[in-house]
PDB file of C-alpha atoms in Angstrom:
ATOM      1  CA  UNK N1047      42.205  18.919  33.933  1.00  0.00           C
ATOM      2  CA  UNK N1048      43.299  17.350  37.386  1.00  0.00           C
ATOM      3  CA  UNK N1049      41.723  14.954  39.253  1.00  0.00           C
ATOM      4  CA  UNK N1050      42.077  16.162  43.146  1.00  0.00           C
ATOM      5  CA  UNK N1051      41.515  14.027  46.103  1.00  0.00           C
ATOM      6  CA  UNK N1052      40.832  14.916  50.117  1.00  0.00           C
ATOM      7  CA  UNK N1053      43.475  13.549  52.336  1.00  0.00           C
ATOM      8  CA  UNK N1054      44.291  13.541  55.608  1.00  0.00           C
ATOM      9  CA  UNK N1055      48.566  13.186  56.662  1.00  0.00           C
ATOM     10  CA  UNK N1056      49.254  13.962  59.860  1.00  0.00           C
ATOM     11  CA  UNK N1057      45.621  14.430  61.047  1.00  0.00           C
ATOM     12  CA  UNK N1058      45.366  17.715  58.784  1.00  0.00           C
ATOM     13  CA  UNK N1059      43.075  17.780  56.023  1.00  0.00           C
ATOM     14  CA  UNK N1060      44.710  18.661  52.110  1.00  0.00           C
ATOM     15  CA  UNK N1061      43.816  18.769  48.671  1.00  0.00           C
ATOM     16  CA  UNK N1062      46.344  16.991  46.599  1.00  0.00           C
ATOM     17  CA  UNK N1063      46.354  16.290  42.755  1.00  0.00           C
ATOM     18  CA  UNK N1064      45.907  12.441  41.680  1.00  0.00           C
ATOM     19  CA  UNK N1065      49.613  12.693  40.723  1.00  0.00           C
ATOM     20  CA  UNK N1066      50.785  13.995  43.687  1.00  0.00           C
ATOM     21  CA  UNK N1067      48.696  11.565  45.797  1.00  0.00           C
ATOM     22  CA  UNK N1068      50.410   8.231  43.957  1.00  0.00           C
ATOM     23  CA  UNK N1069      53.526   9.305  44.366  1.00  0.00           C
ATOM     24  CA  UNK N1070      53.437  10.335  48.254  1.00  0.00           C
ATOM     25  CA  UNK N1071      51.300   6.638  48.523  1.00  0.00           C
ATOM     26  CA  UNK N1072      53.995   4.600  46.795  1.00  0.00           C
ATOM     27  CA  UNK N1073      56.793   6.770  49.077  1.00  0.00           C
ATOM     28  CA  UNK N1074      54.977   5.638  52.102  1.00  0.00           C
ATOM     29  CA  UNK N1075      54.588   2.278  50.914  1.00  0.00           C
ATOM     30  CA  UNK N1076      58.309   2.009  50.251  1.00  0.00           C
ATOM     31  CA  UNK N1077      59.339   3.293  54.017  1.00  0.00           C
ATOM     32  CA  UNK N1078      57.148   0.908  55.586  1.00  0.00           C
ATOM     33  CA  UNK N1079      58.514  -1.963  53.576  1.00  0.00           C
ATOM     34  CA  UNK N1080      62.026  -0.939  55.379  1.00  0.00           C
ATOM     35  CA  UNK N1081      61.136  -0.772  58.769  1.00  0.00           C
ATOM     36  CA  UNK N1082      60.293  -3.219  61.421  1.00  0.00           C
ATOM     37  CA  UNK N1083      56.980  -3.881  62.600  1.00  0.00           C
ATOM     38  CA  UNK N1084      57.563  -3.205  65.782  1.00  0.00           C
ATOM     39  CA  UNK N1085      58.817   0.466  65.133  1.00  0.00           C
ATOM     40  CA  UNK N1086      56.645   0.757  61.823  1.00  0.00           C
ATOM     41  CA  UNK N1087      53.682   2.836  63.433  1.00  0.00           C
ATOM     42  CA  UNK N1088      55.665   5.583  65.478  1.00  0.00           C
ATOM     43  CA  UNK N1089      57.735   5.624  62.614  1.00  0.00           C
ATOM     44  CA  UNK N1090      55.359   6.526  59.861  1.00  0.00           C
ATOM     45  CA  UNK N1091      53.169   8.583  62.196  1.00  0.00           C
ATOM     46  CA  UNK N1092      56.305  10.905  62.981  1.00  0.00           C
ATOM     47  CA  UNK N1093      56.393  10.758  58.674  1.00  0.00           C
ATOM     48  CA  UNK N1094      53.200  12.007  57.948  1.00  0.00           C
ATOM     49  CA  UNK N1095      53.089  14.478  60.229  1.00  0.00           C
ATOM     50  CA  UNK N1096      56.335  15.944  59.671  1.00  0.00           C
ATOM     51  CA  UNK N1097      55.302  15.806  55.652  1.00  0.00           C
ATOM     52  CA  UNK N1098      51.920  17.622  56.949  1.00  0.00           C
ATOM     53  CA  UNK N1099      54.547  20.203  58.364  1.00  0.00           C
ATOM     54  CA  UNK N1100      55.661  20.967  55.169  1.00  0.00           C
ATOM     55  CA  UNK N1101      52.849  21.209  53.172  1.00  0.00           C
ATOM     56  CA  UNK N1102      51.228  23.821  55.160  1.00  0.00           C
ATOM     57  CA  UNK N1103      54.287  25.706  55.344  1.00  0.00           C
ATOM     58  CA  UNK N1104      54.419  25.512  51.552  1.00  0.00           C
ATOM     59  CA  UNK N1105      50.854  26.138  51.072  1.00  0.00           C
ATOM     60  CA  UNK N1106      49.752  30.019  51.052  1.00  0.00           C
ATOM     61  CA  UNK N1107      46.314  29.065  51.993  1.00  0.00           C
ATOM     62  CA  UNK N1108      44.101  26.123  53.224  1.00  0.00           C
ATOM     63  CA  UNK N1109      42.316  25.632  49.904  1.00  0.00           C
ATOM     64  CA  UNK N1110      45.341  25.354  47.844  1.00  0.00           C
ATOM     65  CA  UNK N1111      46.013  22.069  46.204  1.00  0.00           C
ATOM     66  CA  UNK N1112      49.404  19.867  46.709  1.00  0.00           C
ATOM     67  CA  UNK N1113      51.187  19.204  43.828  1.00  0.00           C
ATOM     68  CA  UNK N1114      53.660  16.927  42.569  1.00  0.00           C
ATOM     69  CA  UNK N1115      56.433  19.680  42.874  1.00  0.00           C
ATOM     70  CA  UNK N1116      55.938  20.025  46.648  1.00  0.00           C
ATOM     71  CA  UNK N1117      55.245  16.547  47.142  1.00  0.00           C
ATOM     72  CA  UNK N1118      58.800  15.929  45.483  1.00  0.00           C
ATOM     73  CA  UNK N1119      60.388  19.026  47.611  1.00  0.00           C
ATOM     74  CA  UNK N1120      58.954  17.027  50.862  1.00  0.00           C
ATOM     75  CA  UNK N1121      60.614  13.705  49.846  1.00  0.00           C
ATOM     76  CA  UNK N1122      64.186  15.382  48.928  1.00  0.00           C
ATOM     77  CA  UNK N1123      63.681  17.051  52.431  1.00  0.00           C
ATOM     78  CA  UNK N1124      62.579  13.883  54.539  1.00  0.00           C
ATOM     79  CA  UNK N1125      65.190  11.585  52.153  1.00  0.00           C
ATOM     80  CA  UNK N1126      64.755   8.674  50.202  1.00  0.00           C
ATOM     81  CA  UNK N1127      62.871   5.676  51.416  1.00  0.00           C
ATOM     82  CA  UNK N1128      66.271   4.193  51.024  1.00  0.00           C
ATOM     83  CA  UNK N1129      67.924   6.132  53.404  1.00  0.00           C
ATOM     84  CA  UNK N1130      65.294   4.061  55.972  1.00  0.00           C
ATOM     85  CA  UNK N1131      67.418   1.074  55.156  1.00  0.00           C
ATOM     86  CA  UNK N1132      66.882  -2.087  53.117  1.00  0.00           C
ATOM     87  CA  UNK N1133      63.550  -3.798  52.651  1.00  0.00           C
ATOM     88  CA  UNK N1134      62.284  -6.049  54.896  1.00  0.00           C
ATOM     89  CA  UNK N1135      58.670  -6.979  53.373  1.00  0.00           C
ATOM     90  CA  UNK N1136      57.996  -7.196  49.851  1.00  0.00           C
ATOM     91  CA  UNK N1137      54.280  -5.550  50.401  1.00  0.00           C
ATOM     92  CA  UNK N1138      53.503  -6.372  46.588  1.00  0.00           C
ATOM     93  CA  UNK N1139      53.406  -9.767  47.436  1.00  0.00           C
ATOM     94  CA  UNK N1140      50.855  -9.054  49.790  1.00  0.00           C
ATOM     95  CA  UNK N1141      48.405  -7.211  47.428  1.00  0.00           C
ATOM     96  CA  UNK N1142      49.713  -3.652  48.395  1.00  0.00           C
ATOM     97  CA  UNK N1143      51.765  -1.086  46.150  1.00  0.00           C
ATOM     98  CA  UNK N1144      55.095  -0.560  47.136  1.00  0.00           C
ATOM     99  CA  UNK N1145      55.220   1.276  43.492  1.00  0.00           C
ATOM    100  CA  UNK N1146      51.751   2.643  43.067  1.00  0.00           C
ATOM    101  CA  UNK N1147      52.505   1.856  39.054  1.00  0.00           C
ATOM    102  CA  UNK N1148      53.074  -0.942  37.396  1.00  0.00           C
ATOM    103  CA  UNK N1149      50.205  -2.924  38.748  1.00  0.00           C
ATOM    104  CA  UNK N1150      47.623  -4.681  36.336  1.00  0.00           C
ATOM    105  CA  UNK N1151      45.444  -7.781  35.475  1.00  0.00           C
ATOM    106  CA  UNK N1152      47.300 -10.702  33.744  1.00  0.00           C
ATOM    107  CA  UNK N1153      46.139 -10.598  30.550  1.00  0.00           C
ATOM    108  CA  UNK N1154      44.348  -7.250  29.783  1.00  0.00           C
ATOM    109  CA  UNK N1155      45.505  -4.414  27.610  1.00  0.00           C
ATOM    110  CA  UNK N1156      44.969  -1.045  28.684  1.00  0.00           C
ATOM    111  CA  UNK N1157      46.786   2.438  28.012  1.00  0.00           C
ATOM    112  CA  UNK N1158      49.061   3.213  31.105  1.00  0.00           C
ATOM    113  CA  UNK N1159      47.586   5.973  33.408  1.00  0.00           C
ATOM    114  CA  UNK N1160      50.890   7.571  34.608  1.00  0.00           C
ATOM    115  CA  UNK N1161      53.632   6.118  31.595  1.00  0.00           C
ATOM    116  CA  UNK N1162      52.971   8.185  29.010  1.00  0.00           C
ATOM    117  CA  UNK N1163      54.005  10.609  26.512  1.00  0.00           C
ATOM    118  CA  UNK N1164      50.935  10.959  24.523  1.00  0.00           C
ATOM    119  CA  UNK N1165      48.055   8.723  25.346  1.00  0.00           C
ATOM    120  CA  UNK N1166      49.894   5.790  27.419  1.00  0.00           C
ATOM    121  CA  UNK N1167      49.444   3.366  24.191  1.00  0.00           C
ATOM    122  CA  UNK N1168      53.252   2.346  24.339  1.00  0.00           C
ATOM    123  CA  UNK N1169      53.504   1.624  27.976  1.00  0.00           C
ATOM    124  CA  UNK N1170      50.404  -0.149  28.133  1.00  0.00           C
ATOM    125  CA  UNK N1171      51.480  -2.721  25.120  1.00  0.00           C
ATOM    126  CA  UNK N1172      55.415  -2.476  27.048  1.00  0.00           C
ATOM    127  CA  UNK N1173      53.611  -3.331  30.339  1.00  0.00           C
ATOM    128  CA  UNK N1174      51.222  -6.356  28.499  1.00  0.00           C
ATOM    129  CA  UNK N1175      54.329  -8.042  26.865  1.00  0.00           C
ATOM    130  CA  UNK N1176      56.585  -7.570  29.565  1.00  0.00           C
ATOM    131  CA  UNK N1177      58.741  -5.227  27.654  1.00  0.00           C
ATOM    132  CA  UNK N1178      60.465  -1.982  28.364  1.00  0.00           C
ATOM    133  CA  UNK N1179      58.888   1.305  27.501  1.00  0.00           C
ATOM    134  CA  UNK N1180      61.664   2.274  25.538  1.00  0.00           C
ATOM    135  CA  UNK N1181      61.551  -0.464  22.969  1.00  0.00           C
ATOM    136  CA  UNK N1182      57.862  -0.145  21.946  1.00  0.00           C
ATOM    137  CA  UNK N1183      58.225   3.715  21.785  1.00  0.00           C
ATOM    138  CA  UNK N1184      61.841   3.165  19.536  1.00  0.00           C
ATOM    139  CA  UNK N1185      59.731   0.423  17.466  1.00  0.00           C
ATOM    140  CA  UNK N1186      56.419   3.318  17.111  1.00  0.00           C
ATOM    141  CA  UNK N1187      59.000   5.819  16.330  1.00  0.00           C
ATOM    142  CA  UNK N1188      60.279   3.764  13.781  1.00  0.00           C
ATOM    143  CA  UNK N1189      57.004   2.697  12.056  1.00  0.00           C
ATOM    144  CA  UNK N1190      55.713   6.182  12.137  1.00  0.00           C
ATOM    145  CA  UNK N1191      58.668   7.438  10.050  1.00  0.00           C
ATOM    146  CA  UNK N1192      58.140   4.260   7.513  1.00  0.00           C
ATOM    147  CA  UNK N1193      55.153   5.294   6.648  1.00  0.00           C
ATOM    148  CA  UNK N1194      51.685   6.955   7.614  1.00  0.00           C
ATOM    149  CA  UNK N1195      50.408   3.326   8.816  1.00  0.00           C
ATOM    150  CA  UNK N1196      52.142   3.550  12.865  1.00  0.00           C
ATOM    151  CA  UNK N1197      50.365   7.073  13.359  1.00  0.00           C
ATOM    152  CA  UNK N1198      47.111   5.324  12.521  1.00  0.00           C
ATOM    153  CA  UNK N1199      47.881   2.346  14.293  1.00  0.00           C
ATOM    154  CA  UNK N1200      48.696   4.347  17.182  1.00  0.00           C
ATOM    155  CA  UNK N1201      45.480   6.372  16.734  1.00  0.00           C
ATOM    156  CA  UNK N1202      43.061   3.603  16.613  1.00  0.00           C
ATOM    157  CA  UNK N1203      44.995   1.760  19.802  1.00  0.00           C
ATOM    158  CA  UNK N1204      44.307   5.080  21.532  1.00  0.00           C
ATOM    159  CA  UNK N1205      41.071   5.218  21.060  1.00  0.00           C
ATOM    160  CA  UNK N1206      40.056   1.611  21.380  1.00  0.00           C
ATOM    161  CA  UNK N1207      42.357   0.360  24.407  1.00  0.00           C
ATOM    162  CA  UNK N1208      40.590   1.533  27.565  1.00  0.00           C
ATOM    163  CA  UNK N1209      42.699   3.601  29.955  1.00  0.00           C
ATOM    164  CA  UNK N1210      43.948   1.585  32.722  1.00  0.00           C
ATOM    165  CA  UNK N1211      41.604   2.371  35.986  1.00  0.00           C
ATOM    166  CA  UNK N1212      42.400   3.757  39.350  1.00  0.00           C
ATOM    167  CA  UNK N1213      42.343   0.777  41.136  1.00  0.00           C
ATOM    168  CA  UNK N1214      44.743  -1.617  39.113  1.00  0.00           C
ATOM    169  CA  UNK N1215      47.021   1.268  39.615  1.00  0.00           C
ATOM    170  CA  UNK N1216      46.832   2.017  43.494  1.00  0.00           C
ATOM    171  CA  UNK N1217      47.317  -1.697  44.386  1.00  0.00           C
ATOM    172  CA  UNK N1218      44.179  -2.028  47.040  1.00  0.00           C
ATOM    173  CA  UNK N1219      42.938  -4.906  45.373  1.00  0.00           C
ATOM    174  CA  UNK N1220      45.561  -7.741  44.802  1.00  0.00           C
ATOM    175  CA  UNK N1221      46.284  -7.245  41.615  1.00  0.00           C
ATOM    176  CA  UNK N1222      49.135  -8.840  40.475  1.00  0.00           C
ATOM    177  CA  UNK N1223      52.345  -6.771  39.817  1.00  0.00           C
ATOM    178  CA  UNK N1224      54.108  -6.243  36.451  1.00  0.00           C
ATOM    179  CA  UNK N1225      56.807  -8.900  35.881  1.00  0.00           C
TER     180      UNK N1225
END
C-alpha cells in the first residue's frame, strides 16, 4: 500500500503517490538551484505548468493517481535539471532538499525510507556511518551466507530501528544532509 498526497502543479489539482511526489520535489529543487533569481519564478511557473500539461494528458481521468512512471516520462520530456545549466545555490545548505533523500539527524539510526531492497536496514546503517550502500549490503550478503547469524541480525535491526520519517526525508526542516 501507497501513501498518496493532493498537489497542486500548475494550479491543477492531482493525486500523486509519495514516490512520485519526492522525486518531482527533488527535480524542482534541482532546477531552481540552476537558475537565477531573477528569472527563477517565470521559470519554474512555465515548469509546473507545462508538467501539469502532461499529466492530464497522461491521465485517463481526474481521479487517477500520478505515478513514478509518468512522473519519470515528464522529466525525460522536459530534460534533465542539468540541461538548465550548472548550479548556482547549493539549497541544502539552506535547509531545503535539492535531493529529497539523503537527509537525516546527526547521530540517529533509522531504516532508509526510499534506499531499500528489503526493509531499508542497509542504507540506513550506510547512511549513519557515512558509507556506501553497496558495502554494507556486500558485507550482509556475506554474513548471511557464513552462517544463519546476519539473517537474524538483519531481522532484529528491522524490527527495532525505526523507519526514517517523512520529514528528515523532504528537507523542510534543516536537517542536516548526508556527508
Amino acid at each position: 500500500m501507497k501513501k498518496t498526497l493532493n498537489v497542486n502543479i500548475g494550479n491543477m489539482a492531482f493525486t500523486i503517490d509519495e514516490d512520485a511526489y519526492y522525486t518531482l520535489s527533488g527535480y524542482y529543487e534541482d532546477i531552481r538551484s540552476r537558475l537565477y533569481e531573477s528569472d527563477r519564478r517565470e521559470i519554474m511557473e512555465d515548469i509546473e505548468n507545462r508538467t501539469a500539461d502532461l499529466f492530464r494528458e497522461n491521465l485517463s481521468f481526474p481521479s487517477q493517481v500520478v505515478t513514478l512512471g509518468l512522473v519519470k516520462r515528464a522529466i525525460a520530456i522536459i530534460g534533465n535539471a542539468s540541461d538548465f545549466g550548472e548550479k548556482k545555490y547549493d539549497y541544502a545548505e539552506q535547509g531545503h532538499a535539492a535531493d529529497m533523500r539523503g537527509f537525516r539527524v546527526e547521530g540517529k539510526l533509522y531504516r532508509s525510507r526510499y534506499d531499500k531492497m528489503v526493509g531499508g536496514v542497509c542504507a540506513g546503517l550506510a547512511e549513519y556511518f557515512g558509507i556506501d550502500t553497496a558495502i554494507v549490503r556486500i558485507i550482509m550478503f556475506i554474513a548471511l551466507f557464513l552462517g544463519s547469524l546476519g539473517f537474524w541480525v538483519y531481522i532484529v535491526l528491522w524490527i527495532i530501528v525505526p523507519l526514517e520519517p517523512a520529514e528528515i526525508t523532504d528537507g523542510r526542516r534543516g536537517y542536516k544532509s548526508r556527508r
